[in-house]
Amino acid sequence: GQSCGLHLTGGVMMAGDPVRMDFLRLAHAKGRCLGMDTEIITPSEAAAMFPLMDPSHFVGALWDPVEGHLDPAGTTHAYARAAQRLGATVVLRNRVVELTQAAGGAWSVVTEQGTVTAEHVVNCGGLWAREVGRMVGLELPVLAMEHMYLLTEALPEVEEFRARTGREMVGVLDLPGEIYTRQERGGVLLGTYERDCRPWSPKAAPWDFGHELLPPDLDRIAPSLEVGFRHFPALERAGIRQVINGPFTFAPDGNPLVGPVQGLTNFWVACGVMAGFSQGGGVGLVLANWMTEGDPGHDVFGMDVARFGEWASLRYTNAKVRENYSRRFSIRFPNEELVAARPQQTTPLYDIMTRERNAVMGVTWGLEVPLWFAPEGEEARDVLSFHRSNDFEHVGAEVRAVREDVGVTEIANFAKYAVTGPGAEGWLERMLANRMPRTGRIALAPMLNAAGKLIGDFTVAKSGEGRFLVLGSSAAQIHHLRWFEAHLPGDGSVTVERLGMRLMGLMLAGPRSRAVLAALADGDVSNAAFRFMDHRAMDVGGVPALVNRLSYTGDLGYEIWVEPCYLRTLYRAIEAEGVADFGMRALLSMRLEKNWPTWFAELRPIYGAFEGGMERFVRLDKDFIGRDAAAYEAETGPRLRRVSLAIEAADADVMG
């Protein structure tokens, strides 16, 4: 019931060359999958809705009817008044100076006007989110950047369009110019994410900063303005009414930081929300669901604060945010690996992989991992495209080496947890949908939430009574540790320890892998003595290791886990047996060929266990979280079903 000045004009994204047109086709396809009513249109059709542009600079556009703009002040007051009608109290100009938590969990929010006791605290401090986080010992990966846009004086073309059509002009995102523009009263707003960007207060935000603007610096955005004047010739004649330069915040990947903070009780964040007016309502809904129901109600991992680990330090964040800001309107290609703040984490094999093996490296949760190996004499880099990459032939060779002989790859980029204690087995039975293995054996086990949706997928090895090694997705390890900690028994009978980079490993896979292991292991690894899904401690290549007989390629294979100090010795021993290297892209290709699902792709919280094709790992005859919902899904039949498809394509590969 409150006015927020909504102008639903629609908007167009403009492409200036065939590569950016591929990007728009990809965006259109994703939008169609999500139920968005977008349309590929011609430059002339776009110019008819924004006649200030010169369509000769473009080759196509993507039209979205559900775009527009609104009044920030009006929207803020509308939210506040709606909250007040529902019983909330809004106190203005009252800074929080301290946060403390009592033994029982209640928070004391100490403000300049007194102390408030709260069950939950949400850090939505915006420019001061880092400072609020530091009150509880938290260093959030967020940085404010200066951002400039300008408002022009009235333009006759704008008035003529309004008189002729009775409508506003649409918003325009000019991808080749890396600028955005829309009508603002009788003129236009023109903004850019300049390459020559500037952080604002990169180490600590001043508490006395208010609504004042920062000094404008038109020289920094001059290159973008020059492109804008060519693409929108009428703007070159327009007078500048005002230049706005103000700070707003980003996380390293440009997405918000939302959710409960692992290791703290009832402390939440909602910060780094760069696009506050388009994302604020969704962020609020997710937090409300999470607090009251224990689950966000949606697949929100892309903005979950748990997607970053301790490696996202202040300097790392500052480097990645600057990179992200300067590339805001740049194309991100499917296989593109960005370079800022790298390398951050490496294994003891990093120099061997990059200098001796000519590996093309990528990043998984801050860790450098080999993606594929370029032949000797060829430059180790990706040639970026929406079509088939230059890696295709070489990844194929790695796959053939594994399928026909034997290959080795690093597996440091798994999450590793030690679950121990007298209550460990019973607790894991409750947390995971499959039965736990006997000593010396392995089980594959999905994890469900109360609604029966897939929130994790793990390999569980039982080392002894009350001792389990649990392996999962590295990118979700803080996310999963938070879930584990929230469900630990209060009697101390279970301990969950995240091992992180203290345990690394190599995977051997292929028909010759047993022969290689037999040559290196001080023990019997014959098929009879070391069966599929066995787990054992043994020396391999002269170093102590934990060995699992399974592989993610779907071939005969072994995971060999060691402490980091032994990894180079282990690799050199395997290398001496004439084993080929293979990278992450070959591994993911092989797992698809065997129809093995993976977390973040086919297994997501939007799917049930039976939709995800995980029914053989779900034991409905035992009690576990999500059991009733899973039983209902099994009884009524899954709404969807994961299937494996072979796509015939001449010059492009399936993505996602």
Short mmCIF file of N, CA and C in Angstrom, two decimals, residues 46 100 125 127 161 235 372 495 507 557 584 587 623 636:
data_model
loop_
_atom_site.label_atom_id
_atom_site.label_comp_id
_atom_site.label_asym_id
_atom_site.label_seq_id
_atom_site.Cartn_x
_atom_site.Cartn_y
_atom_site.Cartn_z
N ALA A 46 15.08 -2.66 -30.97
CA ALA A 46 15.51 -2.04 -29.72
C ALA A 46 15.53 -0.52 -29.85
N THR A 100 27.34 -8.72 22.22
CA THR A 100 27.80 -9.79 23.11
C THR A 100 26.71 -10.84 23.21
N GLY A 125 24.61 -4.51 7.65
CA GLY A 125 25.24 -3.22 7.89
C GLY A 125 25.70 -2.48 6.66
N LEU A 127 27.59 -0.65 4.11
CA LEU A 127 28.97 -0.16 4.06
C LEU A 127 29.76 -0.52 5.31
N PHE A 161 9.51 11.42 -27.70
CA PHE A 161 9.11 10.01 -27.57
C PHE A 161 7.93 9.86 -26.63
N LEU A 235 23.38 11.92 -26.67
CA LEU A 235 23.94 12.24 -25.35
C LEU A 235 25.13 13.18 -25.46
N TRP A 372 43.30 -29.41 -17.25
CA TRP A 372 43.74 -30.28 -18.35
C TRP A 372 45.21 -30.01 -18.62
N THR A 495 32.12 -35.75 17.73
CA THR A 495 32.98 -34.64 17.32
C THR A 495 33.10 -34.66 15.80
N MET A 507 44.03 -39.83 -7.09
CA MET A 507 43.14 -40.90 -7.55
C MET A 507 43.81 -41.62 -8.70
N GLY A 557 39.49 -48.28 -9.72
CA GLY A 557 40.31 -47.17 -9.27
C GLY A 557 40.42 -47.10 -7.76
N MET A 584 40.62 -32.12 -14.08
CA MET A 584 39.25 -32.04 -13.61
C MET A 584 38.24 -32.19 -14.75
N LEU A 587 37.86 -35.77 -15.64
CA LEU A 587 37.15 -36.46 -14.56
C LEU A 587 35.65 -36.21 -14.66
N ASP A 623 15.53 -44.51 10.53
CA ASP A 623 15.13 -43.13 10.83
C ASP A 623 16.27 -42.19 10.47
N THR A 636 4.43 -41.76 -3.90
CA THR A 636 3.64 -41.05 -4.90
C THR A 636 4.34 -40.95 -6.24
#
